[in-house]
């Protein structure tokens, strides 16, 4: 679709490569699903979310998660106004369109729980009052996979509320060179040109985003394709039926996995400009939808088997229509 192409063109003025991450962020917005980004520092996770907000004219806020963070730092709270002898609600940074939860696993469980209501119900309770969050509302959370000190494991209930978990890889050599040229030109320290590269501009807004959501509803999914999605999920609950060692999986996928795979597959077809979902569309982001939703066993960990490896086994063993 032309709207999608315009958005991507503007984002790519600030982001080199990382096509998978850009597509995932767009899919999250279109399907109203939250995105978890895992990657080492410096691979443009924050820049991508901030640029997306600018291109779509959406309000963007960032919270740096730390061990001393408390729920009111995110949600807001009631403050006492001495002059008027009354309490007034001061809304926190969660009242926005795009919320970047940076290094979300650094905050304790109480803070993680405070996000659950907002992520699932799209509302926040402060004191006795409940406030609806403005649409669209999307949480883009980042994880740093290399540090173990001062981090907390995210609750399974919260992980399951993320539409996808994207592993953001290093750029390749060619992309690294392009990043170097872009950043040095933007900062005015390049010795090759005095002109700064064009900056991303706002090319769409909430109205265009709603058009994409409306178009998503008209994407056709054949019954055989829907059954294929169900079988992919069931393979994590009954692995022996599909020739997968049952001792590799400790906890299979919930129905939310199938629902989210359905949403993502339709969004993939939409981004391709198609009006139907093919089996190949399902497989593009299947690892991103599945990898954070089921738990591998200690046997699998001992053998170096990851969730991504098990998803590969599932795709290989479940017959494609």
Short mmCIF file of C-alpha atoms in Angstrom, two decimals:
data_model
loop_
_atom_site.label_atom_id
_atom_site.label_comp_id
_atom_site.label_asym_id
_atom_site.label_seq_id
_atom_site.Cartn_x
_atom_site.Cartn_y
_atom_site.Cartn_z
CA UNK A 1 0.00 0.00 0.00
CA UNK A 2 1.18 3.53 -0.76
CA UNK A 3 0.69 4.67 2.85
CA UNK A 4 3.03 1.93 4.06
CA UNK A 5 5.64 2.78 1.42
CA UNK A 6 5.60 6.46 2.41
CA UNK A 7 6.05 5.61 6.09
CA UNK A 8 8.92 3.22 5.39
CA UNK A 9 10.71 5.72 3.12
CA UNK A 10 10.74 8.31 5.89
CA UNK A 11 11.84 5.86 8.58
CA UNK A 12 14.75 4.73 6.40
CA UNK A 13 16.09 8.28 6.38
CA UNK A 14 17.10 7.66 10.01
CA UNK A 15 17.45 3.86 10.15
CA UNK A 16 19.84 1.83 8.01
CA UNK A 17 18.81 -1.80 7.58
CA UNK A 18 16.78 -3.40 10.41
CA UNK A 19 13.89 -4.15 8.00
CA UNK A 20 12.50 -6.80 10.34
CA UNK A 21 12.34 -4.41 13.27
CA UNK A 22 10.69 -1.67 11.19
CA UNK A 23 8.07 -4.10 9.86
CA UNK A 24 7.43 -5.39 13.39
CA UNK A 25 6.83 -1.87 14.73
CA UNK A 26 4.37 -1.18 11.91
CA UNK A 27 2.62 -4.50 12.48
CA UNK A 28 2.35 -3.65 16.18
CA UNK A 29 0.65 -0.35 15.38
CA UNK A 30 -1.73 -1.85 12.82
CA UNK A 31 -2.76 -4.79 15.03
CA UNK A 32 -2.62 -2.83 18.32
CA UNK A 33 -0.06 -5.23 19.75
CA UNK A 34 2.93 -4.46 21.97
CA UNK A 35 6.48 -5.21 20.81
CA UNK A 36 9.46 -6.48 22.78
CA UNK A 37 12.85 -5.64 21.27
CA UNK A 38 15.91 -7.57 22.41
CA UNK A 39 19.35 -6.46 21.32
CA UNK A 40 22.66 -5.08 22.46
CA UNK A 41 22.99 -1.30 22.98
CA UNK A 42 23.51 0.83 19.89
CA UNK A 43 21.48 -1.10 17.28
CA UNK A 44 18.89 1.71 16.79
CA UNK A 45 16.06 0.33 18.94
CA UNK A 46 15.28 3.68 20.58
CA UNK A 47 15.87 5.63 17.35
CA UNK A 48 13.44 3.41 15.45
CA UNK A 49 10.58 3.95 17.91
CA UNK A 50 11.21 7.69 18.15
CA UNK A 51 11.35 8.03 14.36
CA UNK A 52 8.11 6.06 13.98
CA UNK A 53 6.38 8.52 16.31
CA UNK A 54 7.63 11.49 14.29
CA UNK A 55 6.66 10.01 10.93
CA UNK A 56 3.12 9.22 12.14
CA UNK A 57 2.73 12.39 14.22
CA UNK A 58 2.16 10.35 17.39
CA UNK A 59 3.08 11.42 20.90
CA UNK A 60 6.19 9.63 22.08
CA UNK A 61 7.53 9.19 25.62
CA UNK A 62 10.45 7.22 26.97
CA UNK A 63 10.90 5.70 30.42
CA UNK A 64 14.30 4.45 31.52
CA UNK A 65 13.53 1.49 33.76
CA UNK A 66 15.71 1.26 36.88
CA UNK A 67 15.59 -0.88 40.06
CA UNK A 68 14.33 2.07 42.14
CA UNK A 69 11.37 2.81 39.84
CA UNK A 70 7.92 2.69 41.47
CA UNK A 71 4.49 2.32 39.78
CA UNK A 72 3.54 5.99 40.25
CA UNK A 73 6.62 6.98 38.22
CA UNK A 74 4.86 5.37 35.24
CA UNK A 75 1.15 5.68 35.94
CA UNK A 76 1.07 8.97 37.85
CA UNK A 77 -0.68 9.54 41.16
CA UNK A 78 -2.73 11.82 43.35
CA UNK A 79 -1.09 15.01 44.61
CA UNK A 80 -2.41 17.24 47.36
CA UNK A 81 -3.08 20.89 46.44
CA UNK A 82 -2.70 22.87 49.68
CA UNK A 83 -4.33 26.06 48.37
CA UNK A 84 -7.53 24.23 47.38
CA UNK A 85 -7.40 21.53 50.09
CA UNK A 86 -7.98 18.79 47.54
CA UNK A 87 -6.28 15.94 45.77
CA UNK A 88 -5.65 16.15 42.05
CA UNK A 89 -4.57 13.41 39.65
CA UNK A 90 -1.23 13.98 37.94
CA UNK A 91 -0.97 11.64 34.96
CA UNK A 92 2.30 9.83 34.33
CA UNK A 93 4.24 9.21 31.11
CA UNK A 94 2.12 6.16 30.27
CA UNK A 95 -0.49 8.57 28.92
CA UNK A 96 0.91 8.74 25.42
CA UNK A 97 0.64 6.99 22.04
CA UNK A 98 4.07 5.35 21.86
CA UNK A 99 5.69 4.38 25.15
CA UNK A 100 9.29 3.23 24.98
CA UNK A 101 10.03 1.13 28.06
CA UNK A 102 13.82 1.11 27.89
CA UNK A 103 15.51 -1.90 29.57
CA UNK A 104 12.19 -3.04 30.99
CA UNK A 105 13.77 -5.97 32.82
CA UNK A 106 15.62 -3.63 35.19
CA UNK A 107 12.44 -2.72 37.10
CA UNK A 108 11.03 -4.87 39.97
CA UNK A 109 7.87 -7.00 39.80
CA UNK A 110 5.58 -4.32 41.24
CA UNK A 111 6.40 -1.99 38.36
CA UNK A 112 5.98 -4.79 35.81
CA UNK A 113 2.52 -5.53 37.24
CA UNK A 114 1.55 -1.87 36.94
CA UNK A 115 2.01 -2.14 33.18
CA UNK A 116 -0.24 -5.19 32.78
CA UNK A 117 -3.56 -3.37 33.08
CA UNK A 118 -2.44 -0.68 30.64
CA UNK A 119 -1.12 -3.21 28.12
CA UNK A 120 -4.15 -5.49 28.19
CA UNK A 121 -7.10 -3.24 29.08
CA UNK A 122 -5.79 0.03 27.61
CA UNK A 123 -6.68 1.79 30.85
CA UNK A 124 -5.00 3.00 34.04
CA UNK A 125 -6.38 3.12 37.58
CA UNK A 126 -5.13 5.91 39.85
CA UNK A 127 -6.71 5.93 43.29
CA UNK A 128 -10.42 5.37 42.75
CA UNK A 129 -10.47 6.70 39.20
CA UNK A 130 -9.97 4.77 35.97
CA UNK A 131 -8.68 6.54 32.86
CA UNK A 132 -8.83 5.25 29.29
CA UNK A 133 -5.60 5.54 27.35
CA UNK A 134 -5.70 7.46 24.10
CA UNK A 135 -5.61 5.38 20.93
CA UNK A 136 -3.34 4.24 19.51
CA UNK A 137 -1.44 3.08 22.58
CA UNK A 138 1.58 0.92 22.08
CA UNK A 139 4.32 -0.27 24.44
CA UNK A 140 7.68 -0.85 22.78
CA UNK A 141 9.92 -2.43 25.39
CA UNK A 142 13.65 -3.10 25.06
CA UNK A 143 15.74 -5.82 26.70
CA UNK A 144 19.50 -5.91 27.07
CA UNK A 145 20.41 -9.61 26.71
CA UNK A 146 24.03 -9.41 27.85
CA UNK A 147 23.69 -8.16 31.43
CA UNK A 148 22.61 -10.35 34.33
CA UNK A 149 23.25 -8.13 37.36
CA UNK A 150 20.44 -5.82 38.43
CA UNK A 151 17.85 -7.33 36.09
CA UNK A 152 14.59 -9.14 36.78
CA UNK A 153 12.88 -11.87 34.78
CA UNK A 154 9.67 -10.63 33.21
CA UNK A 155 6.56 -12.47 34.47
CA UNK A 156 5.15 -15.02 32.04
CA UNK A 157 1.80 -13.19 32.08
CA UNK A 158 3.49 -10.01 30.92
CA UNK A 159 5.62 -11.71 28.26
CA UNK A 160 2.47 -13.28 26.82
CA UNK A 161 0.98 -9.82 26.33
CA UNK A 162 3.65 -8.83 23.85
CA UNK A 163 2.56 -9.46 20.28
CA UNK A 164 6.12 -10.22 19.18
CA UNK A 165 9.62 -10.44 20.55
CA UNK A 166 12.10 -9.19 17.96
CA UNK A 167 15.77 -10.07 18.25
CA UNK A 168 17.62 -7.07 16.81
CA UNK A 169 20.85 -8.20 15.19
CA UNK A 170 24.06 -6.32 14.41
CA UNK A 171 24.13 -4.59 11.01
CA UNK A 172 26.28 -6.20 8.34
CA UNK A 173 29.49 -4.60 7.01
CA UNK A 174 27.78 -2.63 4.23
CA UNK A 175 25.07 -1.32 6.58
CA UNK A 176 27.68 -0.42 9.19
CA UNK A 177 29.46 1.74 6.63
CA UNK A 178 26.20 3.44 5.63
CA UNK A 179 25.41 4.11 9.30
CA UNK A 180 28.84 5.68 9.75
CA UNK A 181 28.31 8.00 6.77
CA UNK A 182 24.77 8.93 7.83
CA UNK A 183 25.58 9.75 11.46
CA UNK A 184 28.74 11.71 10.71
CA UNK A 185 26.87 13.73 8.09
CA UNK A 186 24.00 14.40 10.51
CA UNK A 187 26.41 15.57 13.19
CA UNK A 188 28.34 17.75 10.75
CA UNK A 189 31.67 16.00 11.33
CA UNK A 190 31.98 14.43 7.89
CA UNK A 191 34.72 15.97 5.72
CA UNK A 192 33.02 15.03 2.45
CA UNK A 193 29.94 17.25 2.44
CA UNK A 194 28.61 20.32 4.17
CA UNK A 195 25.01 19.32 3.55
CA UNK A 196 23.15 17.34 6.17
CA UNK A 197 21.04 14.39 4.94
CA UNK A 198 17.24 14.85 4.84
CA UNK A 199 15.44 14.24 8.14
CA UNK A 200 12.32 12.07 8.51
CA UNK A 201 9.12 14.06 8.03
CA UNK A 202 5.55 13.48 9.14
CA UNK A 203 3.77 11.79 6.23
CA UNK A 204 0.79 10.18 7.95
CA UNK A 205 -1.27 10.39 11.12
CA UNK A 206 -4.01 8.71 13.11
CA UNK A 207 -6.43 8.89 10.18
CA UNK A 208 -4.09 6.98 7.86
CA UNK A 209 -3.31 4.51 10.63
CA UNK A 210 -7.03 3.86 11.01
CA UNK A 211 -7.26 3.25 7.27
CA UNK A 212 -4.66 0.51 7.62
CA UNK A 213 -6.58 -1.03 10.52
CA UNK A 214 -9.76 -0.98 8.43
CA UNK A 215 -7.94 -2.60 5.51
CA UNK A 216 -6.65 -5.33 7.83
CA UNK A 217 -10.20 -6.52 8.49
CA UNK A 218 -10.69 -7.21 4.78
CA UNK A 219 -7.66 -9.49 4.43
CA UNK A 220 -8.98 -12.98 3.65
CA UNK A 221 -7.74 -16.04 5.53
CA UNK A 222 -8.69 -19.43 4.11
CA UNK A 223 -9.93 -22.15 6.48
CA UNK A 224 -6.97 -24.42 5.65
CA UNK A 225 -4.58 -21.59 6.51
CA UNK A 226 -6.36 -21.01 9.83
CA UNK A 227 -6.12 -24.73 10.63
CA UNK A 228 -2.40 -24.60 9.81
CA UNK A 229 -1.94 -21.85 12.42
CA UNK A 230 -3.74 -23.96 15.02
CA UNK A 231 -1.57 -26.99 14.25
CA UNK A 232 1.60 -24.91 14.65
CA UNK A 233 0.45 -23.92 18.14
CA UNK A 234 -0.73 -27.42 19.07
CA UNK A 235 2.70 -28.80 18.18
CA UNK A 236 4.05 -27.13 21.32
CA UNK A 237 1.40 -28.83 23.48
CA UNK A 238 1.51 -32.27 21.82
CA UNK A 239 5.05 -32.36 20.41
CA UNK A 240 5.23 -36.16 20.16
CA UNK A 241 2.31 -36.09 17.67
CA UNK A 242 4.49 -34.05 15.31
CA UNK A 243 7.75 -35.94 15.81
CA UNK A 244 9.26 -33.41 18.23
CA UNK A 245 10.95 -34.74 21.40
CA UNK A 246 8.37 -34.07 24.16
CA UNK A 247 11.03 -33.60 26.82
CA UNK A 248 12.20 -30.40 25.07
CA UNK A 249 9.11 -28.36 26.00
CA UNK A 250 8.13 -27.65 29.61
CA UNK A 251 5.18 -25.35 28.88
CA UNK A 252 3.37 -25.05 25.54
CA UNK A 253 1.75 -22.05 23.90
CA UNK A 254 -1.49 -20.45 25.07
CA UNK A 255 -4.42 -19.63 22.74
CA UNK A 256 -3.16 -16.05 22.66
CA UNK A 257 -0.26 -17.30 20.53
CA UNK A 258 -2.64 -18.54 17.82
CA UNK A 259 -4.64 -15.32 17.93
CA UNK A 260 -1.53 -13.18 17.62
CA UNK A 261 -0.11 -15.34 14.82
CA UNK A 262 -3.39 -14.77 12.97
CA UNK A 263 -3.18 -10.99 13.46
CA UNK A 264 0.49 -10.80 12.46
CA UNK A 265 -0.04 -12.96 9.36
CA UNK A 266 -2.84 -10.69 8.15
CA UNK A 267 -0.64 -7.63 8.76
CA UNK A 268 2.22 -9.25 6.81
CA UNK A 269 -0.13 -9.75 3.86
CA UNK A 270 -1.27 -6.12 4.16
CA UNK A 271 2.31 -4.81 4.15
CA UNK A 272 2.92 -6.87 0.99
CA UNK A 273 -0.09 -5.27 -0.67
CA UNK A 274 -2.05 -8.55 -0.80
CA UNK A 275 -5.69 -9.17 0.13
CA UNK A 276 -5.21 -12.74 1.38
CA UNK A 277 -2.89 -14.68 3.71
CA UNK A 278 -0.74 -17.46 2.29
CA UNK A 279 1.05 -20.12 4.41
CA UNK A 280 4.40 -18.45 3.68
CA UNK A 281 3.12 -15.22 5.27
CA UNK A 282 2.60 -17.11 8.53
CA UNK A 283 6.21 -18.26 8.69
CA UNK A 284 7.79 -14.81 8.26
CA UNK A 285 7.25 -13.80 11.91
CA UNK A 286 6.40 -17.14 13.51
CA UNK A 287 9.57 -17.11 15.65
CA UNK A 288 8.85 -13.55 16.76
CA UNK A 289 5.32 -14.54 17.85
CA UNK A 290 6.29 -17.84 19.50
CA UNK A 291 9.78 -17.47 21.01
CA UNK A 292 8.77 -15.71 24.26
CA UNK A 293 5.56 -17.66 24.91
CA UNK A 294 6.68 -21.19 25.71
CA UNK A 295 9.33 -22.54 28.03
CA UNK A 296 11.99 -25.04 27.05
CA UNK A 297 12.85 -27.80 29.48
CA UNK A 298 16.08 -28.24 31.40
CA UNK A 299 16.90 -31.11 29.03
CA UNK A 300 16.70 -28.78 26.05
CA UNK A 301 18.82 -26.13 27.79
CA UNK A 302 21.43 -28.76 28.64
CA UNK A 303 21.61 -29.72 24.96
CA UNK A 304 21.77 -26.09 23.85
CA UNK A 305 18.30 -26.22 22.27
CA UNK A 306 16.59 -22.80 22.17
CA UNK A 307 12.98 -21.81 21.56
CA UNK A 308 13.96 -20.75 18.03
CA UNK A 309 15.37 -24.24 17.40
CA UNK A 310 12.10 -25.80 18.51
CA UNK A 311 10.11 -23.46 16.25
CA UNK A 312 12.30 -24.65 13.35
CA UNK A 313 11.40 -28.25 14.26
CA UNK A 314 7.70 -27.35 14.37
CA UNK A 315 7.78 -25.66 10.96
CA UNK A 316 9.61 -28.64 9.48
CA UNK A 317 7.25 -31.26 10.92
CA UNK A 318 3.81 -29.60 10.60
CA UNK A 319 2.53 -30.13 7.02
CA UNK A 320 1.97 -26.89 5.12
CA UNK A 321 -1.33 -26.66 3.18
#
